[in-house]
């Protein structure tokens, strides 16, 4: 795998667009900023924060509470997050859409709804909702980072990076901002910048497994899979470490296959 990944990275410049297009196919899985709401079960943008069994328990728990009172804000937010953890994206969006009707001016609900829309691929709607949730006189760095992540998925990478810089002025030592910036560079094939940003994020106070798994992915995409595996398994229980390594191998295999096919197609178009 190492040599194959290295050859992909050093592919011809005329076909470089294939790298970007392939990366965008997996952008929702890669971006960190589109995770679940606070205090609920969360997806990480790369590696799940809890096991499937935990997600099932959370879905059952919050689903029962939601059934009793669909207008319960905490129940709606956590139930939607648990549904997303179980890949029930449409249902998660539906729950939050109903929550917005019950709490039309609540910033937490609007933010969660925007993130769910983005994770479901409804980027235009997501962007509108996230901007609606933002407070111009007191900008929320989380919403700025999420807005930037959506712009990245739309291919507006320079615009996105300006928002990451803006978000850093409000939270200068926040690792998730740097992590998202790193993933922005990954989407355009700037692996050196991606690694640098993610490595810096991983050294900051508050950096968690999500940040380190994204760093592992960036390192692995450069063909340094042993190092990527070491990063992915650090400070984790054996079962979760094994799951993370399996995820990395699967992701790298998908990227390798997608890049190869798209590179070949783009080369044919330009030849």
PDB file of N, CA and C in Angstrom, residues 76-178:
ATOM      1  N   UNK A  76     -34.576  16.268  21.452  1.00  0.00           N
ATOM      2  CA  UNK A  76     -34.494  16.380  20.000  1.00  0.00           C
ATOM      3  C   UNK A  76     -33.042  16.430  19.526  1.00  0.00           C
ATOM      4  N   UNK A  77     -32.227  17.253  20.188  1.00  0.00           N
ATOM      5  CA  UNK A  77     -30.832  17.393  19.782  1.00  0.00           C
ATOM      6  C   UNK A  77     -30.060  16.088  19.947  1.00  0.00           C
ATOM      7  N   UNK A  78     -30.231  15.445  21.076  1.00  0.00           N
ATOM      8  CA  UNK A  78     -29.484  14.215  21.329  1.00  0.00           C
ATOM      9  C   UNK A  78     -30.014  13.036  20.518  1.00  0.00           C
ATOM     10  N   UNK A  79     -31.314  12.994  20.313  1.00  0.00           N
ATOM     11  CA  UNK A  79     -31.885  11.928  19.482  1.00  0.00           C
ATOM     12  C   UNK A  79     -31.393  12.075  18.046  1.00  0.00           C
ATOM     13  N   UNK A  80     -31.378  13.304  17.533  1.00  0.00           N
ATOM     14  CA  UNK A  80     -30.899  13.543  16.169  1.00  0.00           C
ATOM     15  C   UNK A  80     -29.426  13.156  16.036  1.00  0.00           C
ATOM     16  N   UNK A  81     -28.628  13.490  17.059  1.00  0.00           N
ATOM     17  CA  UNK A  81     -27.209  13.135  17.022  1.00  0.00           C
ATOM     18  C   UNK A  81     -27.021  11.620  17.040  1.00  0.00           C
ATOM     19  N   UNK A  82     -27.819  10.924  17.843  1.00  0.00           N
ATOM     20  CA  UNK A  82     -27.730   9.460  17.903  1.00  0.00           C
ATOM     21  C   UNK A  82     -28.145   8.834  16.575  1.00  0.00           C
ATOM     22  N   UNK A  83     -29.162   9.392  15.943  1.00  0.00           N
ATOM     23  CA  UNK A  83     -29.597   8.892  14.637  1.00  0.00           C
ATOM     24  C   UNK A  83     -28.491   9.052  13.598  1.00  0.00           C
ATOM     25  N   UNK A  84     -27.807  10.183  13.645  1.00  0.00           N
ATOM     26  CA  UNK A  84     -26.697  10.405  12.724  1.00  0.00           C
ATOM     27  C   UNK A  84     -25.584   9.406  12.979  1.00  0.00           C
ATOM     28  N   UNK A  85     -25.335   9.096  14.232  1.00  0.00           N
ATOM     29  CA  UNK A  85     -24.306   8.115  14.585  1.00  0.00           C
ATOM     30  C   UNK A  85     -24.647   6.754  13.978  1.00  0.00           C
ATOM     31  N   UNK A  86     -25.931   6.485  13.826  1.00  0.00           N
ATOM     32  CA  UNK A  86     -26.391   5.222  13.246  1.00  0.00           C
ATOM     33  C   UNK A  86     -26.654   5.335  11.749  1.00  0.00           C
ATOM     34  N   UNK A  87     -26.179   6.436  11.140  1.00  0.00           N
ATOM     35  CA  UNK A  87     -26.323   6.660   9.697  1.00  0.00           C
ATOM     36  C   UNK A  87     -27.780   6.782   9.250  1.00  0.00           C
ATOM     37  N   UNK A  88     -28.642   7.187  10.156  1.00  0.00           N
ATOM     38  CA  UNK A  88     -30.049   7.419   9.797  1.00  0.00           C
ATOM     39  C   UNK A  88     -30.224   8.921   9.551  1.00  0.00           C
ATOM     40  N   UNK A  89     -29.592   9.372   8.471  1.00  0.00           N
ATOM     41  CA  UNK A  89     -29.441  10.797   8.231  1.00  0.00           C
ATOM     42  C   UNK A  89     -30.770  11.498   7.960  1.00  0.00           C
ATOM     43  N   UNK A  90     -31.602  10.911   7.119  1.00  0.00           N
ATOM     44  CA  UNK A  90     -32.875  11.540   6.770  1.00  0.00           C
ATOM     45  C   UNK A  90     -33.746  11.716   8.008  1.00  0.00           C
ATOM     46  N   UNK A  91     -33.747  10.710   8.858  1.00  0.00           N
ATOM     47  CA  UNK A  91     -34.557  10.790  10.074  1.00  0.00           C
ATOM     48  C   UNK A  91     -34.002  11.854  11.018  1.00  0.00           C
ATOM     49  N   UNK A  92     -32.680  11.958  11.085  1.00  0.00           N
ATOM     50  CA  UNK A  92     -32.048  12.982  11.914  1.00  0.00           C
ATOM     51  C   UNK A  92     -32.445  14.376  11.439  1.00  0.00           C
ATOM     52  N   UNK A  93     -32.396  14.578  10.145  1.00  0.00           N
ATOM     53  CA  UNK A  93     -32.797  15.872   9.570  1.00  0.00           C
ATOM     54  C   UNK A  93     -34.258  16.170   9.893  1.00  0.00           C
ATOM     55  N   UNK A  94     -35.112  15.153   9.781  1.00  0.00           N
ATOM     56  CA  UNK A  94     -36.541  15.341  10.045  1.00  0.00           C
ATOM     57  C   UNK A  94     -36.795  15.738  11.500  1.00  0.00           C
ATOM     58  N   UNK A  95     -36.076  15.102  12.418  1.00  0.00           N
ATOM     59  CA  UNK A  95     -36.235  15.429  13.837  1.00  0.00           C
ATOM     60  C   UNK A  95     -35.848  16.887  14.089  1.00  0.00           C
ATOM     61  N   UNK A  96     -34.739  17.307  13.515  1.00  0.00           N
ATOM     62  CA  UNK A  96     -34.274  18.674  13.738  1.00  0.00           C
ATOM     63  C   UNK A  96     -35.124  19.705  13.015  1.00  0.00           C
ATOM     64  N   UNK A  97     -35.652  19.320  11.880  1.00  0.00           N
ATOM     65  CA  UNK A  97     -36.559  20.231  11.173  1.00  0.00           C
ATOM     66  C   UNK A  97     -37.798  20.514  12.030  1.00  0.00           C
ATOM     67  N   UNK A  98     -38.285  19.471  12.674  1.00  0.00           N
ATOM     68  CA  UNK A  98     -39.427  19.634  13.577  1.00  0.00           C
ATOM     69  C   UNK A  98     -39.029  20.461  14.793  1.00  0.00           C
ATOM     70  N   UNK A  99     -37.796  20.271  15.271  1.00  0.00           N
ATOM     71  CA  UNK A  99     -37.314  21.033  16.420  1.00  0.00           C
ATOM     72  C   UNK A  99     -37.208  22.518  16.089  1.00  0.00           C
ATOM     73  N   UNK A 100     -36.815  22.835  14.861  1.00  0.00           N
ATOM     74  CA  UNK A 100     -36.727  24.236  14.439  1.00  0.00           C
ATOM     75  C   UNK A 100     -38.106  24.893  14.458  1.00  0.00           C
ATOM     76  N   UNK A 101     -39.127  24.139  14.078  1.00  0.00           N
ATOM     77  CA  UNK A 101     -40.485  24.674  14.122  1.00  0.00           C
ATOM     78  C   UNK A 101     -40.913  24.984  15.556  1.00  0.00           C
ATOM     79  N   UNK A 102     -40.456  24.160  16.493  1.00  0.00           N
ATOM     80  CA  UNK A 102     -40.800  24.374  17.899  1.00  0.00           C
ATOM     81  C   UNK A 102     -39.923  25.442  18.545  1.00  0.00           C
ATOM     82  N   UNK A 103     -38.696  25.604  18.030  1.00  0.00           N
ATOM     83  CA  UNK A 103     -37.741  26.569  18.603  1.00  0.00           C
ATOM     84  C   UNK A 103     -37.118  27.374  17.464  1.00  0.00           C
ATOM     85  N   UNK A 104     -37.898  28.223  16.788  1.00  0.00           N
ATOM     86  CA  UNK A 104     -37.425  28.882  15.555  1.00  0.00           C
ATOM     87  C   UNK A 104     -36.253  29.829  15.731  1.00  0.00           C
ATOM     88  N   UNK A 105     -36.039  30.342  16.909  1.00  0.00           N
ATOM     89  CA  UNK A 105     -34.955  31.302  17.130  1.00  0.00           C
ATOM     90  C   UNK A 105     -33.835  30.741  18.002  1.00  0.00           C
ATOM     91  N   UNK A 106     -33.879  29.466  18.292  1.00  0.00           N
ATOM     92  CA  UNK A 106     -32.875  28.863  19.157  1.00  0.00           C
ATOM     93  C   UNK A 106     -31.605  28.568  18.347  1.00  0.00           C
ATOM     94  N   UNK A 107     -30.485  29.172  18.750  1.00  0.00           N
ATOM     95  CA  UNK A 107     -29.248  29.043  17.993  1.00  0.00           C
ATOM     96  C   UNK A 107     -28.704  27.615  18.019  1.00  0.00           C
ATOM     97  N   UNK A 108     -28.845  26.927  19.151  1.00  0.00           N
ATOM     98  CA  UNK A 108     -28.360  25.549  19.240  1.00  0.00           C
ATOM     99  C   UNK A 108     -29.107  24.644  18.262  1.00  0.00           C
ATOM    100  N   UNK A 109     -30.410  24.814  18.210  1.00  0.00           N
ATOM    101  CA  UNK A 109     -31.232  23.986  17.316  1.00  0.00           C
ATOM    102  C   UNK A 109     -30.915  24.293  15.856  1.00  0.00           C
ATOM    103  N   UNK A 110     -30.817  25.579  15.539  1.00  0.00           N
ATOM    104  CA  UNK A 110     -30.498  25.968  14.168  1.00  0.00           C
ATOM    105  C   UNK A 110     -29.129  25.429  13.750  1.00  0.00           C
ATOM    106  N   UNK A 111     -28.154  25.535  14.650  1.00  0.00           N
ATOM    107  CA  UNK A 111     -26.812  25.052  14.341  1.00  0.00           C
ATOM    108  C   UNK A 111     -26.820  23.543  14.093  1.00  0.00           C
ATOM    109  N   UNK A 112     -27.500  22.797  14.949  1.00  0.00           N
ATOM    110  CA  UNK A 112     -27.572  21.347  14.788  1.00  0.00           C
ATOM    111  C   UNK A 112     -28.283  20.975  13.486  1.00  0.00           C
ATOM    112  N   UNK A 113     -29.335  21.720  13.151  1.00  0.00           N
ATOM    113  CA  UNK A 113     -30.067  21.461  11.915  1.00  0.00           C
ATOM    114  C   UNK A 113     -29.171  21.713  10.703  1.00  0.00           C
ATOM    115  N   UNK A 114     -28.414  22.816  10.750  1.00  0.00           N
ATOM    116  CA  UNK A 114     -27.511  23.118   9.646  1.00  0.00           C
ATOM    117  C   UNK A 114     -26.456  22.047   9.456  1.00  0.00           C
ATOM    118  N   UNK A 115     -25.901  21.560  10.561  1.00  0.00           N
ATOM    119  CA  UNK A 115     -24.880  20.510  10.485  1.00  0.00           C
ATOM    120  C   UNK A 115     -25.467  19.211   9.934  1.00  0.00           C
ATOM    121  N   UNK A 116     -26.677  18.891  10.348  1.00  0.00           N
ATOM    122  CA  UNK A 116     -27.320  17.669   9.863  1.00  0.00           C
ATOM    123  C   UNK A 116     -27.601  17.757   8.365  1.00  0.00           C
ATOM    124  N   UNK A 117     -28.054  18.917   7.916  1.00  0.00           N
ATOM    125  CA  UNK A 117     -28.286  19.113   6.484  1.00  0.00           C
ATOM    126  C   UNK A 117     -27.001  18.944   5.694  1.00  0.00           C
ATOM    127  N   UNK A 118     -25.918  19.516   6.211  1.00  0.00           N
ATOM    128  CA  UNK A 118     -24.629  19.406   5.526  1.00  0.00           C
ATOM    129  C   UNK A 118     -24.170  17.960   5.460  1.00  0.00           C
ATOM    130  N   UNK A 119     -24.306  17.242   6.578  1.00  0.00           N
ATOM    131  CA  UNK A 119     -23.907  15.838   6.614  1.00  0.00           C
ATOM    132  C   UNK A 119     -24.755  14.996   5.676  1.00  0.00           C
ATOM    133  N   UNK A 120     -25.960  15.471   5.380  1.00  0.00           N
ATOM    134  CA  UNK A 120     -26.863  14.762   4.471  1.00  0.00           C
ATOM    135  C   UNK A 120     -26.681  15.216   3.023  1.00  0.00           C
ATOM    136  N   UNK A 121     -25.713  16.093   2.792  1.00  0.00           N
ATOM    137  CA  UNK A 121     -25.427  16.546   1.436  1.00  0.00           C
ATOM    138  C   UNK A 121     -26.255  17.713   0.953  1.00  0.00           C
ATOM    139  N   UNK A 122     -27.079  18.286   1.816  1.00  0.00           N
ATOM    140  CA  UNK A 122     -27.918  19.421   1.430  1.00  0.00           C
ATOM    141  C   UNK A 122     -27.178  20.713   1.775  1.00  0.00           C
ATOM    142  N   UNK A 123     -26.127  20.986   1.011  1.00  0.00           N
ATOM    143  CA  UNK A 123     -25.166  22.011   1.394  1.00  0.00           C
ATOM    144  C   UNK A 123     -25.727  23.427   1.315  1.00  0.00           C
ATOM    145  N   UNK A 124     -26.493  23.712   0.269  1.00  0.00           N
ATOM    146  CA  UNK A 124     -27.053  25.055   0.137  1.00  0.00           C
ATOM    147  C   UNK A 124     -27.976  25.409   1.280  1.00  0.00           C
ATOM    148  N   UNK A 125     -28.871  24.493   1.620  1.00  0.00           N
ATOM    149  CA  UNK A 125     -29.779  24.711   2.744  1.00  0.00           C
ATOM    150  C   UNK A 125     -29.006  24.819   4.049  1.00  0.00           C
ATOM    151  N   UNK A 126     -27.991  23.971   4.192  1.00  0.00           N
ATOM    152  CA  UNK A 126     -27.188  23.974   5.408  1.00  0.00           C
ATOM    153  C   UNK A 126     -26.507  25.315   5.618  1.00  0.00           C
ATOM    154  N   UNK A 127     -25.962  25.860   4.550  1.00  0.00           N
ATOM    155  CA  UNK A 127     -25.259  27.134   4.641  1.00  0.00           C
ATOM    156  C   UNK A 127     -26.197  28.243   5.079  1.00  0.00           C
ATOM    157  N   UNK A 128     -27.399  28.253   4.518  1.00  0.00           N
ATOM    158  CA  UNK A 128     -28.382  29.270   4.897  1.00  0.00           C
ATOM    159  C   UNK A 128     -28.759  29.169   6.379  1.00  0.00           C
ATOM    160  N   UNK A 129     -28.947  27.948   6.858  1.00  0.00           N
ATOM    161  CA  UNK A 129     -29.333  27.752   8.256  1.00  0.00           C
ATOM    162  C   UNK A 129     -28.204  28.141   9.198  1.00  0.00           C
ATOM    163  N   UNK A 130     -26.975  27.738   8.863  1.00  0.00           N
ATOM    164  CA  UNK A 130     -25.831  28.071   9.720  1.00  0.00           C
ATOM    165  C   UNK A 130     -25.652  29.584   9.800  1.00  0.00           C
ATOM    166  N   UNK A 131     -25.808  30.259   8.687  1.00  0.00           N
ATOM    167  CA  UNK A 131     -25.672  31.718   8.691  1.00  0.00           C
ATOM    168  C   UNK A 131     -26.814  32.371   9.467  1.00  0.00           C
ATOM    169  N   UNK A 132     -27.965  31.757   9.421  1.00  0.00           N
ATOM    170  CA  UNK A 132     -29.101  32.262  10.193  1.00  0.00           C
ATOM    171  C   UNK A 132     -28.849  32.101  11.690  1.00  0.00           C
ATOM    172  N   UNK A 133     -28.141  31.046  12.054  1.00  0.00           N
ATOM    173  CA  UNK A 133     -27.859  30.789  13.466  1.00  0.00           C
ATOM    174  C   UNK A 133     -26.772  31.703  14.015  1.00  0.00           C
ATOM    175  N   UNK A 134     -25.960  32.251  13.133  1.00  0.00           N
ATOM    176  CA  UNK A 134     -24.841  33.089  13.562  1.00  0.00           C
ATOM    177  C   UNK A 134     -25.326  34.424  14.121  1.00  0.00           C
ATOM    178  N   UNK A 135     -24.607  34.942  15.099  1.00  0.00           N
ATOM    179  CA  UNK A 135     -24.907  36.249  15.686  1.00  0.00           C
ATOM    180  C   UNK A 135     -23.792  37.215  15.291  1.00  0.00           C
ATOM    181  N   UNK A 136     -24.035  38.141  14.359  1.00  0.00           N
ATOM    182  CA  UNK A 136     -22.970  38.994  13.820  1.00  0.00           C
ATOM    183  C   UNK A 136     -22.217  39.800  14.874  1.00  0.00           C
ATOM    184  N   UNK A 137     -22.927  40.271  15.910  1.00  0.00           N
ATOM    185  CA  UNK A 137     -22.246  41.094  16.908  1.00  0.00           C
ATOM    186  C   UNK A 137     -21.442  40.254  17.902  1.00  0.00           C
ATOM    187  N   UNK A 138     -21.732  38.955  17.966  1.00  0.00           N
ATOM    188  CA  UNK A 138     -20.988  38.038  18.832  1.00  0.00           C
ATOM    189  C   UNK A 138     -20.776  36.718  18.081  1.00  0.00           C
ATOM    190  N   UNK A 139     -19.905  36.732  17.087  1.00  0.00           N
ATOM    191  CA  UNK A 139     -19.732  35.537  16.245  1.00  0.00           C
ATOM    192  C   UNK A 139     -19.326  34.307  17.048  1.00  0.00           C
ATOM    193  N   UNK A 140     -19.917  33.193  16.704  1.00  0.00           N
ATOM    194  CA  UNK A 140     -19.608  31.910  17.324  1.00  0.00           C
ATOM    195  C   UNK A 140     -18.571  31.202  16.454  1.00  0.00           C
ATOM    196  N   UNK A 141     -17.398  30.924  17.012  1.00  0.00           N
ATOM    197  CA  UNK A 141     -16.334  30.309  16.218  1.00  0.00           C
ATOM    198  C   UNK A 141     -16.742  28.933  15.703  1.00  0.00           C
ATOM    199  N   UNK A 142     -17.609  28.241  16.457  1.00  0.00           N
ATOM    200  CA  UNK A 142     -18.050  26.917  16.004  1.00  0.00           C
ATOM    201  C   UNK A 142     -18.852  27.021  14.706  1.00  0.00           C
ATOM    202  N   UNK A 143     -19.711  28.023  14.654  1.00  0.00           N
ATOM    203  CA  UNK A 143     -20.510  28.216  13.442  1.00  0.00           C
ATOM    204  C   UNK A 143     -19.646  28.696  12.292  1.00  0.00           C
ATOM    205  N   UNK A 144     -18.653  29.546  12.578  1.00  0.00           N
ATOM    206  CA  UNK A 144     -17.728  29.978  11.529  1.00  0.00           C
ATOM    207  C   UNK A 144     -16.977  28.784  10.949  1.00  0.00           C
ATOM    208  N   UNK A 145     -16.535  27.892  11.828  1.00  0.00           N
ATOM    209  CA  UNK A 145     -15.806  26.713  11.380  1.00  0.00           C
ATOM    210  C   UNK A 145     -16.706  25.771  10.595  1.00  0.00           C
ATOM    211  N   UNK A 146     -17.949  25.629  11.033  1.00  0.00           N
ATOM    212  CA  UNK A 146     -18.898  24.775  10.310  1.00  0.00           C
ATOM    213  C   UNK A 146     -19.225  25.373   8.945  1.00  0.00           C
ATOM    214  N   UNK A 147     -19.449  26.686   8.903  1.00  0.00           N
ATOM    215  CA  UNK A 147     -19.706  27.353   7.622  1.00  0.00           C
ATOM    216  C   UNK A 147     -18.535  27.133   6.666  1.00  0.00           C
ATOM    217  N   UNK A 148     -17.325  27.249   7.194  1.00  0.00           N
ATOM    218  CA  UNK A 148     -16.141  27.037   6.373  1.00  0.00           C
ATOM    219  C   UNK A 148     -16.085  25.606   5.844  1.00  0.00           C
ATOM    220  N   UNK A 149     -16.437  24.631   6.700  1.00  0.00           N
ATOM    221  CA  UNK A 149     -16.423  23.236   6.281  1.00  0.00           C
ATOM    222  C   UNK A 149     -17.409  22.997   5.138  1.00  0.00           C
ATOM    223  N   UNK A 150     -18.552  23.654   5.197  1.00  0.00           N
ATOM    224  CA  UNK A 150     -19.537  23.520   4.118  1.00  0.00           C
ATOM    225  C   UNK A 150     -18.999  24.138   2.841  1.00  0.00           C
ATOM    226  N   UNK A 151     -18.388  25.315   2.958  1.00  0.00           N
ATOM    227  CA  UNK A 151     -17.800  25.962   1.787  1.00  0.00           C
ATOM    228  C   UNK A 151     -16.718  25.084   1.164  1.00  0.00           C
ATOM    229  N   UNK A 152     -15.937  24.412   2.011  1.00  0.00           N
ATOM    230  CA  UNK A 152     -14.929  23.485   1.494  1.00  0.00           C
ATOM    231  C   UNK A 152     -15.570  22.404   0.638  1.00  0.00           C
ATOM    232  N   UNK A 153     -16.700  21.878   1.105  1.00  0.00           N
ATOM    233  CA  UNK A 153     -17.376  20.825   0.349  1.00  0.00           C
ATOM    234  C   UNK A 153     -17.964  21.344  -0.958  1.00  0.00           C
ATOM    235  N   UNK A 154     -18.211  22.646  -1.027  1.00  0.00           N
ATOM    236  CA  UNK A 154     -18.697  23.266  -2.257  1.00  0.00           C
ATOM    237  C   UNK A 154     -17.557  23.660  -3.191  1.00  0.00           C
ATOM    238  N   UNK A 155     -16.329  23.404  -2.764  1.00  0.00           N
ATOM    239  CA  UNK A 155     -15.182  23.750  -3.579  1.00  0.00           C
ATOM    240  C   UNK A 155     -14.696  25.173  -3.408  1.00  0.00           C
ATOM    241  N   UNK A 156     -15.246  25.900  -2.449  1.00  0.00           N
ATOM    242  CA  UNK A 156     -14.855  27.291  -2.223  1.00  0.00           C
ATOM    243  C   UNK A 156     -13.793  27.331  -1.116  1.00  0.00           C
ATOM    244  N   UNK A 157     -12.641  26.748  -1.424  1.00  0.00           N
ATOM    245  CA  UNK A 157     -11.645  26.500  -0.389  1.00  0.00           C
ATOM    246  C   UNK A 157     -10.980  27.763   0.134  1.00  0.00           C
ATOM    247  N   UNK A 158     -10.684  28.711  -0.734  1.00  0.00           N
ATOM    248  CA  UNK A 158     -10.049  29.943  -0.275  1.00  0.00           C
ATOM    249  C   UNK A 158     -10.994  30.735   0.630  1.00  0.00           C
ATOM    250  N   UNK A 159     -12.259  30.775   0.251  1.00  0.00           N
ATOM    251  CA  UNK A 159     -13.257  31.445   1.083  1.00  0.00           C
ATOM    252  C   UNK A 159     -13.382  30.746   2.434  1.00  0.00           C
ATOM    253  N   UNK A 160     -13.333  29.426   2.401  1.00  0.00           N
ATOM    254  CA  UNK A 160     -13.426  28.647   3.641  1.00  0.00           C
ATOM    255  C   UNK A 160     -12.250  28.953   4.556  1.00  0.00           C
ATOM    256  N   UNK A 161     -11.057  29.021   3.992  1.00  0.00           N
ATOM    257  CA  UNK A 161      -9.864  29.219   4.819  1.00  0.00           C
ATOM    258  C   UNK A 161      -9.845  30.596   5.463  1.00  0.00           C
ATOM    259  N   UNK A 162     -10.437  31.572   4.818  1.00  0.00           N
ATOM    260  CA  UNK A 162     -10.554  32.895   5.435  1.00  0.00           C
ATOM    261  C   UNK A 162     -11.438  32.824   6.683  1.00  0.00           C
ATOM    262  N   UNK A 163     -12.479  31.995   6.611  1.00  0.00           N
ATOM    263  CA  UNK A 163     -13.355  31.838   7.775  1.00  0.00           C
ATOM    264  C   UNK A 163     -12.657  31.090   8.910  1.00  0.00           C
ATOM    265  N   UNK A 164     -11.820  30.112   8.556  1.00  0.00           N
ATOM    266  CA  UNK A 164     -11.060  29.425   9.600  1.00  0.00           C
ATOM    267  C   UNK A 164     -10.142  30.405  10.323  1.00  0.00           C
ATOM    268  N   UNK A 165      -9.507  31.293   9.564  1.00  0.00           N
ATOM    269  CA  UNK A 165      -8.636  32.307  10.175  1.00  0.00           C
ATOM    270  C   UNK A 165      -9.453  33.224  11.074  1.00  0.00           C
ATOM    271  N   UNK A 166     -10.642  33.610  10.593  1.00  0.00           N
ATOM    272  CA  UNK A 166     -11.520  34.451  11.409  1.00  0.00           C
ATOM    273  C   UNK A 166     -11.931  33.728  12.689  1.00  0.00           C
ATOM    274  N   UNK A 167     -12.262  32.449  12.564  1.00  0.00           N
ATOM    275  CA  UNK A 167     -12.658  31.664  13.738  1.00  0.00           C
ATOM    276  C   UNK A 167     -11.524  31.602  14.747  1.00  0.00           C
ATOM    277  N   UNK A 168     -10.291  31.544  14.268  1.00  0.00           N
ATOM    278  CA  UNK A 168      -9.145  31.470  15.171  1.00  0.00           C
ATOM    279  C   UNK A 168      -8.962  32.745  15.984  1.00  0.00           C
ATOM    280  N   UNK A 169      -9.445  33.873  15.466  1.00  0.00           N
ATOM    281  CA  UNK A 169      -9.327  35.112  16.245  1.00  0.00           C
ATOM    282  C   UNK A 169     -10.208  35.061  17.486  1.00  0.00           C
ATOM    283  N   UNK A 170     -11.274  34.273  17.445  1.00  0.00           N
ATOM    284  CA  UNK A 170     -12.174  34.131  18.597  1.00  0.00           C
ATOM    285  C   UNK A 170     -11.791  32.950  19.477  1.00  0.00           C
ATOM    286  N   UNK A 171     -11.098  31.971  18.888  1.00  0.00           N
ATOM    287  CA  UNK A 171     -10.656  30.795  19.656  1.00  0.00           C
ATOM    288  C   UNK A 171      -9.265  30.404  19.164  1.00  0.00           C
ATOM    289  N   UNK A 172      -8.240  31.166  19.552  1.00  0.00           N
ATOM    290  CA  UNK A 172      -6.899  30.997  18.971  1.00  0.00           C
ATOM    291  C   UNK A 172      -6.241  29.651  19.251  1.00  0.00           C
ATOM    292  N   UNK A 173      -6.603  28.978  20.291  1.00  0.00           N
ATOM    293  CA  UNK A 173      -5.974  27.696  20.614  1.00  0.00           C
ATOM    294  C   UNK A 173      -6.958  26.537  20.525  1.00  0.00           C
ATOM    295  N   UNK A 174      -7.930  26.670  19.637  1.00  0.00           N
ATOM    296  CA  UNK A 174      -8.934  25.634  19.476  1.00  0.00           C
ATOM    297  C   UNK A 174      -8.484  24.619  18.424  1.00  0.00           C
ATOM    298  N   UNK A 175      -8.216  23.374  18.841  1.00  0.00           N
ATOM    299  CA  UNK A 175      -7.677  22.388  17.893  1.00  0.00           C
ATOM    300  C   UNK A 175      -8.627  22.006  16.768  1.00  0.00           C
ATOM    301  N   UNK A 176      -9.942  22.072  16.992  1.00  0.00           N
ATOM    302  CA  UNK A 176     -10.854  21.643  15.936  1.00  0.00           C
ATOM    303  C   UNK A 176     -10.820  22.584  14.734  1.00  0.00           C
ATOM    304  N   UNK A 177     -10.517  23.866  14.975  1.00  0.00           N
ATOM    305  CA  UNK A 177     -10.416  24.795  13.848  1.00  0.00           C
ATOM    306  C   UNK A 177      -9.227  24.419  12.969  1.00  0.00           C
ATOM    307  N   UNK A 178      -8.086  24.197  13.622  1.00  0.00           N
ATOM    308  CA  UNK A 178      -6.903  23.793  12.872  1.00  0.00           C
ATOM    309  C   UNK A 178      -7.098  22.431  12.206  1.00  0.00           C
TER     310      UNK A 178
END
